[in-house]
Short mmCIF file of C-alpha atoms and ligand atoms in Angstrom, two decimals:
data_model
loop_
_atom_site.label_atom_id
_atom_site.label_comp_id
_atom_site.label_asym_id
_atom_site.label_seq_id
_atom_site.Cartn_x
_atom_site.Cartn_y
_atom_site.Cartn_z
CA MET A 1 -6.15 -14.92 15.28
CA LEU A 2 -6.31 -18.42 16.93
CA ILE A 3 -9.75 -20.10 17.74
CA GLY A 4 -9.99 -23.26 19.89
CA THR A 5 -7.09 -22.17 22.61
CA GLY A 6 -10.41 -21.47 24.96
CA GLY A 7 -11.01 -18.20 23.34
CA THR A 8 -9.76 -16.16 20.31
CA ILE A 9 -6.45 -15.07 20.60
CA LYS A 10 -3.67 -13.33 18.43
CA ALA A 11 -0.98 -15.72 18.77
CA ASP A 12 1.75 -18.38 17.09
CA LEU A 13 1.29 -21.72 17.11
CA LEU A 14 4.30 -24.19 17.18
CA ILE A 15 3.99 -27.31 15.77
CA GLU A 16 6.47 -30.73 15.97
CA GLY A 17 5.78 -33.56 14.19
CA GLU A 18 2.06 -34.21 14.46
CA LYS A 19 1.40 -32.35 17.60
CA ILE A 20 1.14 -28.86 18.47
CA VAL A 21 3.68 -28.38 21.32
CA ALA A 22 3.42 -24.43 22.27
CA THR A 23 1.16 -21.77 21.76
CA GLY A 24 2.33 -18.07 22.33
CA GLN A 25 3.25 -14.34 21.32
CA GLU A 26 5.78 -13.43 18.88
CA MET A 27 7.83 -17.08 19.31
CA ASP A 28 11.25 -17.06 18.33
CA VAL A 29 11.86 -20.38 17.56
CA PRO A 30 15.31 -21.19 15.37
CA ASP A 31 15.03 -22.93 12.19
CA ALA A 32 11.24 -23.49 12.23
CA GLU A 33 9.66 -23.30 9.06
CA ILE A 34 7.03 -20.02 9.28
CA ILE A 35 3.80 -20.36 7.79
CA ASP A 36 2.19 -16.74 7.70
CA ALA A 37 -1.27 -16.79 8.85
CA SER A 38 -1.80 -13.03 9.27
CA GLY A 39 -5.14 -11.50 8.82
CA LYS A 40 -6.36 -15.07 8.82
CA PHE A 41 -8.14 -17.38 11.40
CA VAL A 42 -6.25 -20.42 12.45
CA MET A 43 -8.62 -22.93 14.06
CA PRO A 44 -8.83 -26.89 14.88
CA GLY A 45 -9.69 -28.74 12.19
CA GLY A 46 -13.37 -29.86 11.86
CA ILE A 47 -14.90 -32.76 13.12
CA ASP A 48 -18.03 -34.21 11.44
CA PRO A 49 -20.09 -36.36 13.99
CA HIS A 50 -22.15 -38.12 11.72
CA THR A 51 -21.13 -39.30 8.73
CA HIS A 52 -21.74 -42.13 5.89
CA PHE A 53 -19.55 -43.50 3.37
CA ASP A 54 -19.58 -46.83 0.95
CA LEU A 55 -23.19 -47.53 3.05
CA PRO A 56 -25.28 -49.76 1.01
CA MET A 57 -29.00 -48.64 0.65
CA PHE A 58 -31.80 -50.24 -0.97
CA ASP A 59 -30.27 -51.34 -4.47
CA THR A 60 -27.03 -49.15 -4.30
CA VAL A 61 -24.46 -47.90 -2.44
CA CYS A 62 -23.89 -44.37 -1.26
CA SER A 63 -21.58 -42.57 -3.83
CA ASP A 64 -18.45 -41.94 -1.71
CA ASP A 65 -16.50 -44.06 0.13
CA HIS A 66 -13.59 -43.68 2.64
CA TYR A 67 -11.46 -41.78 0.04
CA THR A 68 -13.52 -39.60 -2.01
CA GLY A 69 -15.44 -38.81 0.94
CA LEU A 70 -12.95 -38.08 3.44
CA LYS A 71 -11.10 -36.23 0.83
CA ALA A 72 -14.16 -34.10 0.37
CA ALA A 73 -14.27 -33.51 4.33
CA ALA A 74 -10.53 -32.53 3.58
CA PHE A 75 -11.29 -29.79 1.48
CA GLY A 76 -14.04 -28.28 3.15
CA GLY A 77 -11.77 -28.03 6.54
CA THR A 78 -12.63 -31.18 7.99
CA THR A 79 -10.06 -33.65 9.34
CA THR A 80 -11.69 -35.80 11.31
CA VAL A 81 -15.30 -37.97 10.38
CA ILE A 82 -17.20 -40.15 12.78
CA ASP A 83 -18.87 -42.93 10.71
CA PHE A 84 -21.42 -45.26 11.71
CA VAL A 85 -21.06 -49.07 11.51
CA PRO A 86 -24.12 -50.66 10.37
CA GLN A 87 -24.99 -53.98 12.17
CA ASP A 88 -24.45 -56.26 9.20
CA HIS A 89 -23.29 -59.38 10.51
CA PRO A 90 -24.14 -61.86 13.11
CA THR A 91 -21.70 -59.99 15.46
CA LEU A 92 -20.61 -56.62 16.18
CA GLN A 93 -16.92 -57.31 16.27
CA GLU A 94 -17.66 -58.93 12.71
CA SER A 95 -19.76 -55.51 11.46
CA ILE A 96 -16.75 -53.77 12.89
CA ASP A 97 -14.07 -55.70 11.07
CA ALA A 98 -15.79 -55.41 8.03
CA TRP A 99 -16.17 -51.33 8.21
CA HIS A 100 -12.27 -51.42 8.95
CA GLU A 101 -11.66 -53.71 5.98
CA LYS A 102 -13.66 -50.81 4.24
CA ALA A 103 -12.07 -47.60 5.61
CA ASP A 104 -8.65 -48.19 6.66
CA LEU A 105 -6.43 -48.55 3.62
CA LYS A 106 -8.75 -45.65 2.20
CA ALA A 107 -8.96 -42.88 4.61
CA THR A 108 -7.46 -39.73 3.83
CA VAL A 109 -8.50 -37.98 7.11
CA ASP A 110 -8.58 -39.54 10.77
CA PHE A 111 -11.75 -41.05 11.78
CA SER A 112 -13.69 -43.28 13.78
CA PHE A 113 -16.67 -45.40 14.29
CA HIS A 114 -20.08 -45.29 16.12
CA MET A 115 -22.08 -48.62 16.15
CA ASN A 116 -25.75 -48.90 15.07
CA ILE A 117 -27.42 -51.29 17.40
CA THR A 118 -30.53 -52.73 14.92
CA ARG A 119 -31.03 -56.00 16.27
CA LEU A 120 -30.63 -57.16 19.92
CA ASP A 121 -30.16 -60.74 21.70
CA GLU A 122 -28.24 -61.65 24.31
CA ASN A 123 -25.05 -62.26 21.96
CA ILE A 124 -25.26 -58.52 21.09
CA ILE A 125 -26.30 -57.58 24.37
CA SER A 126 -22.67 -59.28 25.68
CA GLU A 127 -20.84 -57.60 23.08
CA ILE A 128 -21.64 -54.18 23.80
CA PRO A 129 -19.41 -53.63 26.51
CA ARG A 130 -16.39 -54.43 24.52
CA LEU A 131 -17.25 -52.11 22.23
CA ILE A 132 -14.48 -49.56 24.31
CA ASP A 133 -12.02 -52.06 23.45
CA GLU A 134 -12.53 -51.30 19.97
CA GLY A 135 -12.58 -47.23 20.63
CA ILE A 136 -16.13 -47.09 19.95
CA ALA A 137 -17.72 -45.06 22.80
CA SER A 138 -21.19 -44.78 21.29
CA VAL A 139 -24.01 -46.54 20.05
CA LYS A 140 -26.96 -45.26 17.28
CA VAL A 141 -30.42 -46.78 17.92
CA PHE A 142 -33.45 -46.30 15.79
CA THR A 143 -36.96 -45.62 16.85
CA ALA A 144 -38.09 -45.45 12.75
CA TYR A 145 -37.11 -47.67 9.81
CA ASN A 146 -39.66 -50.73 11.01
CA ASP A 147 -38.55 -54.17 10.27
CA ARG A 148 -35.04 -52.94 9.38
CA LEU A 149 -33.13 -51.02 11.72
CA ARG A 150 -35.89 -50.18 14.42
CA LEU A 151 -35.55 -51.33 17.82
CA GLN A 152 -38.92 -51.67 20.32
CA ASP A 153 -38.48 -49.15 23.33
CA GLY A 154 -37.93 -52.00 25.85
CA GLU A 155 -34.83 -53.14 23.62
CA ILE A 156 -33.90 -49.46 23.61
CA LEU A 157 -34.27 -48.83 27.62
CA LYS A 158 -32.00 -52.27 27.91
CA VAL A 159 -28.93 -50.87 25.49
CA MET A 160 -29.26 -47.66 27.31
CA ARG A 161 -28.77 -49.37 30.81
CA LEU A 162 -26.09 -51.20 29.46
CA CYS A 163 -24.28 -47.95 27.34
CA SER A 164 -24.51 -46.08 30.75
CA LYS A 165 -22.73 -48.54 32.79
CA HIS A 166 -19.85 -48.83 30.43
CA SER A 167 -19.87 -44.79 29.93
CA ILE A 168 -21.10 -45.48 26.07
CA LEU A 169 -23.30 -42.80 24.79
CA THR A 170 -26.44 -43.52 23.43
CA MET A 171 -27.49 -41.64 20.03
CA MET A 172 -30.81 -41.89 18.74
CA HIS A 173 -32.62 -41.50 15.23
CA ALA A 174 -35.94 -40.35 16.74
CA GLU A 175 -39.11 -40.69 14.15
CA ASN A 176 -42.28 -42.45 15.10
CA GLY A 177 -41.72 -45.85 12.68
CA ASP A 178 -45.25 -47.29 13.30
CA VAL A 179 -46.80 -43.78 12.11
CA ILE A 180 -44.47 -43.89 9.21
CA GLU A 181 -45.41 -47.21 8.24
CA VAL A 182 -49.48 -46.69 8.14
CA LEU A 183 -49.06 -43.08 6.16
CA THR A 184 -46.62 -45.04 3.89
CA ALA A 185 -49.13 -47.54 3.13
CA ASP A 186 -51.91 -45.24 2.82
CA ALA A 187 -49.74 -43.44 0.29
CA LEU A 188 -48.59 -45.91 -2.15
CA ALA A 189 -52.39 -47.52 -2.19
CA ALA A 190 -53.84 -44.00 -3.24
CA GLY A 191 -51.22 -44.05 -6.11
CA HIS A 192 -48.76 -41.09 -4.95
CA THR A 193 -45.54 -41.85 -6.09
CA GLU A 194 -44.05 -37.83 -6.18
CA PRO A 195 -40.70 -36.75 -3.69
CA ILE A 196 -43.12 -34.49 -1.39
CA TRP A 197 -44.76 -37.77 0.10
CA HIS A 198 -41.65 -38.74 1.62
CA ALA A 199 -41.99 -35.88 3.75
CA TYR A 200 -45.90 -36.31 4.06
CA THR A 201 -45.43 -39.80 5.40
CA ARG A 202 -42.85 -38.96 7.85
CA PRO A 203 -44.57 -36.37 9.72
CA ALA A 204 -43.04 -33.73 12.36
CA TRP A 205 -45.19 -34.61 15.45
CA GLY A 206 -43.77 -38.46 14.99
CA ALA A 207 -40.50 -36.64 15.44
CA VAL A 208 -41.20 -34.53 18.10
CA GLU A 209 -42.63 -37.48 20.00
CA SER A 210 -40.22 -39.81 19.78
CA VAL A 211 -37.47 -37.25 20.91
CA LEU A 212 -39.24 -37.00 24.28
CA ARG A 213 -39.92 -41.08 23.89
CA GLY A 214 -35.94 -40.94 23.94
CA ILE A 215 -35.42 -38.61 26.61
CA ALA A 216 -37.86 -40.50 28.54
CA LEU A 217 -36.39 -43.77 28.41
CA ALA A 218 -32.97 -42.37 28.85
CA GLU A 219 -34.38 -40.83 32.45
CA GLN A 220 -35.19 -44.49 33.11
CA ALA A 221 -32.21 -45.87 32.32
CA ASN A 222 -29.96 -42.85 33.75
CA ALA A 223 -27.83 -42.52 30.48
CA SER A 224 -27.01 -39.75 28.62
CA LEU A 225 -28.82 -39.12 25.47
CA TYR A 226 -27.44 -37.53 22.23
CA ILE A 227 -30.28 -36.64 19.81
CA VAL A 228 -28.98 -37.29 15.91
CA HIS A 229 -30.25 -34.91 13.20
CA VAL A 230 -32.79 -32.67 14.93
CA ASN A 231 -35.12 -31.33 12.60
CA THR A 232 -38.23 -30.06 14.21
CA ALA A 233 -38.84 -27.04 16.50
CA GLY A 234 -40.96 -29.35 18.65
CA GLY A 235 -37.82 -31.69 19.06
CA LEU A 236 -35.73 -29.19 20.16
CA ASP A 237 -38.25 -28.07 22.64
CA GLN A 238 -38.42 -31.54 24.25
CA ILE A 239 -34.65 -31.55 24.21
CA ARG A 240 -34.65 -28.25 26.32
CA TYR A 241 -37.50 -29.93 28.53
CA GLY A 242 -35.11 -32.48 29.50
CA GLN A 243 -32.38 -30.18 29.69
CA ALA A 244 -34.28 -27.77 31.85
CA ARG A 245 -34.87 -30.62 34.19
CA GLY A 246 -31.27 -31.03 34.42
CA LEU A 247 -31.32 -34.56 32.00
CA PRO A 248 -27.91 -35.53 30.00
CA VAL A 249 -29.57 -35.08 27.00
CA MET A 250 -27.72 -33.38 23.60
CA GLY A 251 -28.74 -32.47 20.31
CA GLU A 252 -27.31 -32.47 16.96
CA THR A 253 -28.34 -30.61 13.59
CA CYS A 254 -27.53 -30.61 10.20
CA PRO A 255 -27.01 -27.49 7.72
CA GLN A 256 -29.82 -29.30 5.44
CA TYR A 257 -32.66 -28.39 8.67
CA LEU A 258 -31.25 -24.77 8.57
CA PHE A 259 -31.77 -24.07 5.16
CA PHE A 260 -34.10 -25.88 3.09
CA THR A 261 -37.82 -27.00 3.52
CA GLU A 262 -40.21 -29.68 2.48
CA GLU A 263 -40.84 -27.86 -0.68
CA TYR A 264 -37.83 -28.38 -2.28
CA LEU A 265 -39.47 -31.67 -2.31
CA GLU A 266 -41.93 -30.18 -4.72
CA ARG A 267 -39.46 -29.29 -7.25
CA PRO A 268 -38.96 -31.46 -10.68
CA ASP A 269 -35.37 -32.33 -9.04
CA GLY A 270 -36.96 -32.98 -5.52
CA ALA A 271 -35.30 -36.26 -4.88
CA LYS A 272 -31.83 -34.49 -4.45
CA TRP A 273 -33.39 -33.37 -0.93
CA ILE A 274 -34.67 -36.64 0.27
CA CYS A 275 -33.15 -37.71 3.48
CA SER A 276 -34.47 -38.90 6.51
CA PRO A 277 -35.81 -37.34 8.62
CA PRO A 278 -37.31 -35.34 5.89
CA LEU A 279 -36.78 -31.36 5.53
CA ARG A 280 -39.58 -29.37 7.79
CA LYS A 281 -40.93 -25.99 7.59
CA GLU A 282 -39.13 -22.51 7.74
CA GLU A 283 -40.25 -22.15 11.40
CA ASP A 284 -38.19 -25.26 11.95
CA ASN A 285 -35.23 -23.74 10.36
CA GLU A 286 -35.42 -20.63 12.80
CA ALA A 287 -35.78 -22.70 15.92
CA LEU A 288 -32.93 -24.58 15.00
CA TRP A 289 -30.79 -21.84 14.54
CA ASP A 290 -31.99 -20.75 17.97
CA GLY A 291 -31.00 -23.96 19.46
CA LEU A 292 -27.33 -23.38 17.79
CA VAL A 293 -26.72 -19.61 19.14
CA ASP A 294 -28.30 -20.45 22.68
CA GLY A 295 -26.99 -24.03 23.76
CA GLY A 296 -30.13 -26.13 23.15
CA LEU A 297 -28.16 -28.09 20.33
CA GLN A 298 -24.42 -28.67 21.19
CA THR A 299 -22.99 -30.14 17.33
CA ILE A 300 -23.48 -29.24 13.95
CA GLY A 301 -23.04 -32.96 11.79
CA THR A 302 -23.97 -33.49 7.99
CA ASP A 303 -25.66 -37.31 7.99
CA HIS A 304 -23.12 -37.15 4.83
CA CYS A 305 -24.84 -39.91 2.67
CA PRO A 306 -24.70 -38.97 -1.20
CA PHE A 307 -26.05 -40.63 -3.90
CA PHE A 308 -26.03 -39.41 -7.46
CA PHE A 309 -29.13 -37.80 -8.64
CA ASP A 310 -28.95 -39.47 -12.03
CA GLY A 311 -26.99 -42.49 -11.33
CA THR A 312 -27.10 -43.54 -15.00
CA ARG A 313 -25.01 -41.00 -16.31
CA ALA A 314 -21.43 -40.98 -15.21
CA ILE A 315 -19.37 -38.19 -14.01
CA GLU A 316 -15.46 -37.77 -14.07
CA TYR A 317 -13.83 -38.40 -10.86
CA GLU A 318 -9.91 -38.40 -10.72
CA GLY A 319 -9.33 -39.14 -14.48
CA GLU A 320 -11.88 -41.68 -14.51
CA TRP A 321 -15.46 -42.33 -15.26
CA ILE A 322 -18.26 -43.24 -12.77
CA ALA A 323 -21.59 -43.79 -12.42
CA ILE A 324 -23.34 -45.35 -9.07
CA PRO A 325 -27.50 -45.91 -9.18
CA GLY A 326 -28.96 -43.30 -7.09
CA LYS A 327 -32.14 -41.42 -6.84
CA GLU A 328 -33.40 -42.25 -10.01
CA LEU A 329 -34.22 -45.56 -8.56
CA GLY A 330 -37.19 -44.18 -7.40
CA SER A 331 -38.59 -42.11 -10.08
CA GLU A 332 -41.91 -44.11 -10.08
CA ASP A 333 -42.06 -44.75 -6.16
CA PHE A 334 -40.62 -42.06 -3.52
CA THR A 335 -39.95 -45.08 -1.17
CA LYS A 336 -37.32 -46.51 -3.38
CA ILE A 337 -35.24 -42.99 -3.82
CA PRO A 338 -32.26 -43.50 -1.49
CA ASN A 339 -32.45 -41.72 1.43
CA GLY A 340 -29.37 -39.07 2.37
CA LEU A 341 -27.71 -36.07 1.09
CA PRO A 342 -24.08 -35.05 0.30
CA GLY A 343 -22.81 -32.43 3.03
CA VAL A 344 -19.12 -33.21 4.39
CA GLY A 345 -17.30 -30.74 2.55
CA ASP A 346 -20.24 -27.95 2.56
CA ARG A 347 -20.41 -28.03 6.32
CA LEU A 348 -17.70 -25.22 7.19
CA PRO A 349 -17.78 -23.17 4.31
CA ILE A 350 -22.03 -22.89 4.48
CA MET A 351 -21.84 -22.70 8.35
CA TRP A 352 -19.34 -19.81 7.68
CA THR A 353 -21.04 -17.73 5.69
CA TYR A 354 -24.43 -17.76 6.65
CA GLY A 355 -23.70 -18.59 10.20
CA VAL A 356 -20.78 -16.38 11.10
CA GLY A 357 -21.16 -14.30 8.07
CA LYS A 358 -24.62 -13.39 8.90
CA GLY A 359 -23.86 -12.26 12.33
CA ARG A 360 -25.84 -15.46 13.88
CA LEU A 361 -22.74 -17.20 14.97
CA THR A 362 -19.23 -15.75 16.48
CA PRO A 363 -16.38 -17.47 15.30
CA ASN A 364 -15.89 -19.22 18.71
CA GLN A 365 -19.43 -20.64 18.36
CA PHE A 366 -18.72 -21.75 14.93
CA VAL A 367 -15.94 -23.67 16.16
CA ALA A 368 -17.31 -25.05 19.22
CA LEU A 369 -20.41 -26.47 17.34
CA THR A 370 -18.39 -27.76 14.52
CA SER A 371 -15.23 -29.50 16.05
CA THR A 372 -14.61 -28.64 20.09
CA ASN A 373 -17.95 -30.03 21.13
CA PRO A 374 -17.97 -33.13 18.79
CA ALA A 375 -14.56 -33.60 20.36
CA LYS A 376 -15.63 -33.31 23.55
CA ILE A 377 -19.30 -35.37 23.51
CA PHE A 378 -17.38 -38.08 21.93
CA GLY A 379 -13.90 -39.07 23.71
CA LEU A 380 -11.91 -37.32 21.07
CA TYR A 381 -10.84 -34.12 23.30
CA PRO A 382 -8.37 -32.46 23.89
CA GLN A 383 -6.32 -34.68 21.19
CA LYS A 384 -8.98 -33.43 18.54
CA GLY A 385 -11.05 -30.26 18.79
CA ALA A 386 -8.33 -27.85 20.28
CA LEU A 387 -5.10 -25.98 19.53
CA LEU A 388 -3.76 -26.91 22.76
CA PRO A 389 -0.22 -27.98 23.31
CA GLY A 390 -0.53 -31.81 23.09
CA SER A 391 -3.59 -31.62 20.46
CA ASP A 392 -2.95 -33.29 17.16
CA ALA A 393 -1.76 -30.51 14.84
CA ASP A 394 -4.95 -30.74 12.74
CA ILE A 395 -5.40 -27.27 11.92
CA VAL A 396 -7.16 -25.01 9.63
CA ILE A 397 -5.86 -21.54 8.12
CA TRP A 398 -9.28 -19.86 7.20
CA ASP A 399 -9.39 -17.20 5.02
CA PRO A 400 -12.50 -15.10 6.37
CA HIS A 401 -12.45 -12.69 3.43
CA ARG A 402 -12.32 -14.88 0.25
CA PRO A 403 -15.37 -14.63 -1.90
CA LEU A 404 -16.59 -17.71 -3.76
CA LYS A 405 -19.78 -18.79 -6.00
CA TYR A 406 -19.94 -22.34 -4.75
CA GLY A 407 -21.09 -25.62 -6.04
CA LEU A 408 -20.29 -28.60 -7.41
CA ALA A 409 -17.24 -27.53 -9.27
CA HIS A 410 -15.83 -26.54 -5.80
CA ALA A 411 -17.19 -29.17 -3.51
CA HIS A 412 -15.23 -32.36 -3.87
CA HIS A 413 -17.94 -35.03 -3.24
CA ARG A 414 -18.24 -37.98 -5.71
CA THR A 415 -21.49 -37.33 -6.99
CA ASP A 416 -23.21 -35.27 -9.48
CA TYR A 417 -25.16 -32.36 -7.91
CA ASN A 418 -24.55 -29.75 -4.75
CA LEU A 419 -27.23 -28.68 -2.50
CA TYR A 420 -25.65 -25.06 -2.50
CA GLU A 421 -25.30 -24.74 -5.90
CA GLY A 422 -24.57 -20.79 -6.92
CA TRP A 423 -24.62 -19.96 -3.46
CA GLU A 424 -22.36 -16.72 -2.65
CA LEU A 425 -19.71 -17.64 0.08
CA VAL A 426 -17.25 -15.41 1.89
CA GLY A 427 -15.05 -17.50 3.95
CA TYR A 428 -13.06 -20.69 2.99
CA PRO A 429 -10.25 -22.91 4.03
CA GLU A 430 -6.99 -21.93 2.76
CA LYS A 431 -4.49 -24.35 4.36
CA VAL A 432 -5.38 -27.77 6.06
CA PHE A 433 -3.07 -29.77 8.14
CA LEU A 434 -3.64 -33.40 9.21
CA ARG A 435 -1.47 -34.14 12.21
CA GLY A 436 1.16 -31.49 11.11
CA GLN A 437 0.87 -32.43 7.43
CA ILE A 438 -0.31 -30.30 4.80
CA ILE A 439 -3.06 -32.01 2.64
CA VAL A 440 -5.18 -29.19 1.16
CA ASP A 441 -3.40 -25.88 -0.33
CA ASP A 442 -5.79 -23.99 -1.65
CA GLU A 443 -7.12 -26.27 -4.47
CA GLN A 444 -4.21 -28.38 -4.17
CA TRP A 445 -4.62 -31.99 -2.55
CA PHE A 446 -1.72 -33.69 -0.74
CA GLY A 447 -3.51 -35.97 0.89
CA ARG A 448 -3.13 -39.98 0.18
CA ALA A 449 -5.26 -43.08 0.68
CA GLY A 450 -4.42 -44.60 3.95
CA MET A 451 -3.08 -41.50 5.28
CA GLY A 452 -6.22 -41.29 7.52
CA ARG A 453 -6.12 -43.17 11.06
CA TYR A 454 -8.63 -44.72 13.11
CA ILE A 455 -8.64 -42.91 16.48
CA MET A 456 -9.54 -45.15 19.31
CA ARG A 457 -12.07 -42.90 21.35
CA GLN A 458 -12.37 -42.46 25.12
CA PRO A 459 -15.35 -43.46 27.08
CA THR A 460 -17.92 -41.01 27.72
CA GLY A 461 -21.31 -40.42 29.25
CA GLY A 462 -21.48 -36.91 30.54
CA VAL A 463 -22.70 -33.64 29.07
CA ILE A 464 -21.07 -30.87 27.68
O1 URP B 1 -31.31 -40.09 4.75
C1 URP B 1 -30.20 -40.25 5.77
N1 URP B 1 -30.27 -39.53 6.55
N2 URP B 1 -29.91 -41.34 5.61
C2 URP B 1 -28.62 -41.76 6.43
C3 URP B 1 -29.32 -42.63 7.66
C4 URP B 1 -29.66 -41.93 8.73
O2 URP B 1 -30.72 -42.12 9.37
O3 URP B 1 -28.71 -41.16 9.36
ZN1 ZN B 2 -30.61 -41.18 11.46
ZN1 ZN B 3 -26.85 -40.87 9.40
#
C-alpha cells in the first residue's frame, strides 16, 4: 500500500536513478529490479522539521553530530532533517558557513537549515532577505533564554515583518523569559537544585501567554507563524484562537510532550527528561494528541538534542569508545543540566505504534504529520514528502506487523539512554531509501558520510 500519493492506494512505484518516475497498477517494466513490498506500507521518508546536531550548550556539545544523528534518523525512517543554525558569528553568512562545515561532509541523509535570529541590528536586518539565496526559508526567534537567545517583542515584530515581505516563515520558541529568570533566581536562592525545579521555574502559563503574544505580533506584522515544540493545552488553545480568526498560525509538537509528564523529572534519573520547554501534565499530553488528530497542530518534530546521562562513562560507537560531558554537569544545580533529549530515530516507530496502532491516527495522518506537512510548510514539497512522479525517491518500506521491544539497543543515537526503553512496538521500518539508494535494510547500514545532500528550500509563507 502506498501512502503519500494523496491517499492510500495499492500500486507499484517506478524509480529511475534518484527520482520516482511513475506510480501505477501492476506495472510491467522490462529489466526493472523488483522489490516486493506486499503486506507492507510504502511511504515517503520522514522529514524531521526540528533537530539539533553538534550544538554547543553550556560546557559541552550535544552528543550526536551530523553523521551519528542523521544515521540514527535513517534507521528510524527519516530521510530529511531540518537543523537550526545558531547565530554564533558576527554575520549570518559566517554562521551558516560554519554550520555547512560541520554538516556537509558528515551528513548521511538529506538536510536543510533554519536560521536562529538571537541578536538583531541593522547589519543582521540587511542579511535576513538574503537567507533565501542560501536555501533557508525559515527563521526561529525566542521569547525565552534571557541574555542568551531571546529577542525583545519589538525586535520579534521587526523580524516578522521582514520575513513576511520575503516569504520566510517565522518560527517561535514560546516561553516567558522574564518569569523564568525570576523563578530560577528564587529557586537557587532557596537551595533547590533538583531536576524538577527545571519544570517549576518554566511555568506553563508563561508558555501559554507567549504563544498568544507571538500570534498577536504576527498579526500585526501580517506574517505567518509556526510555534515550535507546542507543549501545553493552553498554548494549543491560543493557536486555535488564532486559526479561528483566519490567522496563518501553525504548530508543531514532539513525542516527549505526548508521552511524558513533569513527574519524570522527580525520578532519580530525572535529568534524562530535562528539555526546554519542560514536560507538562497529563491533560496537556491529551490535548496535544487531540490537536494532532483534529488539525490544530500540523507537524510532529523531535527537537532532537541529545546528551549523555552520564558523560563520564564511555559508550562504544562504531568500534570506538566515546564519552561526551552530559547531564551530570548539573548534578548539583538543575540550571547546569544541558537541555535536550534524543528522539530523531524514535519518532516514526513510537508514533506508529502509539498513534496508528492505538487507533489515534490513521496511516495517512501519520505520514502527513511526519513528512508531507513539514515538506509543504518548509518549502520542500513535492521534492520531499510525497510519492509522486518527480519526487525524490526517499522511500520507507514499513512493516506494520513487526514486533519489537525498543530501547537503546535498537535506537542508533550516540548517547547512553533512550526515553522509550523497554516499550513494546508493533511496526518498524524494513527498508529505507535515500534518493533511490538503499541506506537501511533491516538492521544493516549502507549509508555513508557525505551522501546526505543539502537541500535548498523554496520561499514559503502560507499555511497548509
Ligand atoms: O531543550 C531543548 N529543546 N534544547 C534545544 C533548544 C531549543 O530550544 O529547541
Ligand atoms: Zn526551542
Ligand atoms: Zn529545538
